[in-house]
PDB file of C-alpha atoms in Angstrom:
ATOM      1  CA  MET A   1      73.998 -69.320  32.687  1.00  0.00           C
ATOM      2  CA  LYS A   2      75.899 -66.423  34.131  1.00  0.00           C
ATOM      3  CA  THR A   3      77.161 -63.481  31.889  1.00  0.00           C
ATOM      4  CA  LYS A   4      79.609 -60.843  32.752  1.00  0.00           C
ATOM      5  CA  VAL A   5      78.788 -57.130  32.375  1.00  0.00           C
ATOM      6  CA  ASN A   6      80.725 -53.896  32.717  1.00  0.00           C
ATOM      7  CA  LEU A   7      79.218 -50.940  34.579  1.00  0.00           C
ATOM      8  CA  THR A   8      80.498 -47.417  34.750  1.00  0.00           C
ATOM      9  CA  ILE A   9      79.569 -45.855  38.199  1.00  0.00           C
ATOM     10  CA  GLU A  10      81.139 -43.219  40.374  1.00  0.00           C
ATOM     11  CA  LYS A  11      83.993 -44.347  42.437  1.00  0.00           C
ATOM     12  CA  SER A  12      82.512 -43.218  45.630  1.00  0.00           C
ATOM     13  CA  VAL A  13      79.431 -45.292  44.791  1.00  0.00           C
ATOM     14  CA  LEU A  14      81.464 -48.306  44.037  1.00  0.00           C
ATOM     15  CA  THR A  15      83.347 -47.932  47.321  1.00  0.00           C
ATOM     16  CA  ARG A  16      80.339 -47.478  49.425  1.00  0.00           C
ATOM     17  CA  ALA A  17      78.649 -50.623  47.521  1.00  0.00           C
ATOM     18  CA  LYS A  18      81.697 -52.837  48.228  1.00  0.00           C
ATOM     19  CA  GLU A  19      81.680 -51.934  51.805  1.00  0.00           C
ATOM     20  CA  TYR A  20      77.971 -52.814  52.160  1.00  0.00           C
ATOM     21  CA  ALA A  21      78.613 -56.146  50.367  1.00  0.00           C
ATOM     22  CA  GLU A  22      81.237 -56.882  52.905  1.00  0.00           C
ATOM     23  CA  GLU A  23      78.914 -55.868  55.766  1.00  0.00           C
ATOM     24  CA  VAL A  24      76.106 -58.042  54.746  1.00  0.00           C
ATOM     25  CA  ASN A  25      78.712 -61.007  53.515  1.00  0.00           C
ATOM     26  CA  GLU A  26      77.455 -60.999  50.067  1.00  0.00           C
ATOM     27  CA  SER A  27      79.076 -60.343  46.657  1.00  0.00           C
ATOM     28  CA  LEU A  28      78.664 -57.211  44.871  1.00  0.00           C
ATOM     29  CA  SER A  29      77.447 -59.159  41.937  1.00  0.00           C
ATOM     30  CA  GLY A  30      74.961 -61.058  44.051  1.00  0.00           C
ATOM     31  CA  ILE A  31      73.550 -57.869  45.440  1.00  0.00           C
ATOM     32  CA  VAL A  32      73.138 -56.392  41.886  1.00  0.00           C
ATOM     33  CA  GLU A  33      71.470 -59.541  40.683  1.00  0.00           C
ATOM     34  CA  ASN A  34      69.004 -59.793  43.602  1.00  0.00           C
ATOM     35  CA  TYR A  35      68.338 -56.147  42.943  1.00  0.00           C
ATOM     36  CA  LEU A  36      67.665 -56.747  39.086  1.00  0.00           C
ATOM     37  CA  LYS A  37      65.529 -59.762  39.796  1.00  0.00           C
ATOM     38  CA  SER A  38      63.244 -57.766  42.179  1.00  0.00           C
ATOM     39  CA  LEU A  39      62.312 -55.221  39.377  1.00  0.00           C
ATOM     40  CA  PRO A  40      58.915 -55.606  37.772  1.00  0.00           C
ATOM     41  CA  ARG A  41      59.133 -57.491  34.538  1.00  0.00           C
ATOM     42  CA  GLU A  42      56.651 -55.485  32.635  1.00  0.00           C
ATOM     43  CA  LYS A  43      54.268 -52.608  33.269  1.00  0.00           C
ATOM     44  CA  LYS A  44      50.920 -54.116  34.431  1.00  0.00           C
ATOM     45  CA  GLU A  45      47.992 -52.535  32.872  1.00  0.00           C
ATOM     46  CA  SER A  46      45.572 -50.879  35.307  1.00  0.00           C
ATOM     47  CA  PHE A  47      41.981 -51.710  35.395  1.00  0.00           C
ATOM     48  CA  MET A  48      40.956 -48.298  33.905  1.00  0.00           C
ATOM     49  CA  GLU A  49      43.483 -48.770  30.940  1.00  0.00           C
ATOM     50  CA  TYR A  50      41.796 -52.262  30.402  1.00  0.00           C
ATOM     51  CA  VAL A  51      38.401 -50.737  30.400  1.00  0.00           C
ATOM     52  CA  ASP A  52      39.391 -47.919  28.016  1.00  0.00           C
ATOM     53  CA  LYS A  53      40.363 -50.593  25.387  1.00  0.00           C
ATOM     54  CA  LEU A  54      37.251 -52.366  25.511  1.00  0.00           C
ATOM     55  CA  GLU A  55      34.835 -51.819  22.476  1.00  0.00           C
ATOM     56  CA  VAL A  56      31.546 -50.043  22.968  1.00  0.00           C
ATOM     57  CA  PRO A  57      28.996 -52.566  21.972  1.00  0.00           C
ATOM     58  CA  ALA A  58      26.507 -51.743  19.226  1.00  0.00           C
ATOM     59  CA  THR A  59      23.028 -50.928  20.605  1.00  0.00           C
ATOM     60  CA  ASN A  60      19.629 -49.973  19.106  1.00  0.00           C
ATOM     61  CA  PRO A  61      19.202 -46.390  19.452  1.00  0.00           C
ATOM     62  CA  ASP A  62      15.334 -46.536  19.622  1.00  0.00           C
ATOM     63  CA  ILE A  63      15.618 -48.552  22.938  1.00  0.00           C
ATOM     64  CA  ASP A  64      14.909 -46.701  25.968  1.00  0.00           C
ATOM     65  CA  PHE A  65      17.305 -48.456  28.356  1.00  0.00           C
ATOM     66  CA  LYS A  66      16.005 -46.614  31.594  1.00  0.00           C
ATOM     67  CA  LYS A  67      12.487 -47.511  30.881  1.00  0.00           C
ATOM     68  CA  GLU A  68      13.337 -51.180  29.953  1.00  0.00           C
ATOM     69  CA  TYR A  69      15.352 -51.320  33.265  1.00  0.00           C
ATOM     70  CA  TYR A  70      12.118 -50.203  35.267  1.00  0.00           C
ATOM     71  CA  ILE A  71       9.850 -52.462  33.292  1.00  0.00           C
ATOM     72  CA  GLU A  72      11.977 -55.535  34.076  1.00  0.00           C
ATOM     73  CA  ARG A  73      12.217 -54.586  37.705  1.00  0.00           C
ATOM     74  CA  ALA A  74       8.446 -54.393  37.741  1.00  0.00           C
ATOM     75  CA  LYS A  75       8.108 -57.781  36.361  1.00  0.00           C
ATOM     76  CA  LYS A  76      10.521 -59.312  38.784  1.00  0.00           C
ATOM     77  CA  TYR A  77       9.439 -57.604  41.959  1.00  0.00           C
ATOM     78  CA  GLY A  78       5.847 -57.266  41.075  1.00  0.00           C
ATOM     79  CA  TYR A  79       5.273 -53.549  41.237  1.00  0.00           C
TER      80      TYR A  79
END
């Protein structure tokens, strides 16, 4: 469904826009509509923003994770 909209812009900008629309053989409304369709719908969250929102898992403070890592590696690779 199409809807009308009123825009207030400088006269020189409107003149240039109409000239451009005529050059490319398209209506000014079509050019504006295509431009607005090309805008991103919403700001996408970056990976780091997503990671920052993750909850930190609860861990046992008595576990030495570095030591556990090397113990498990030794089991797996036999050293």
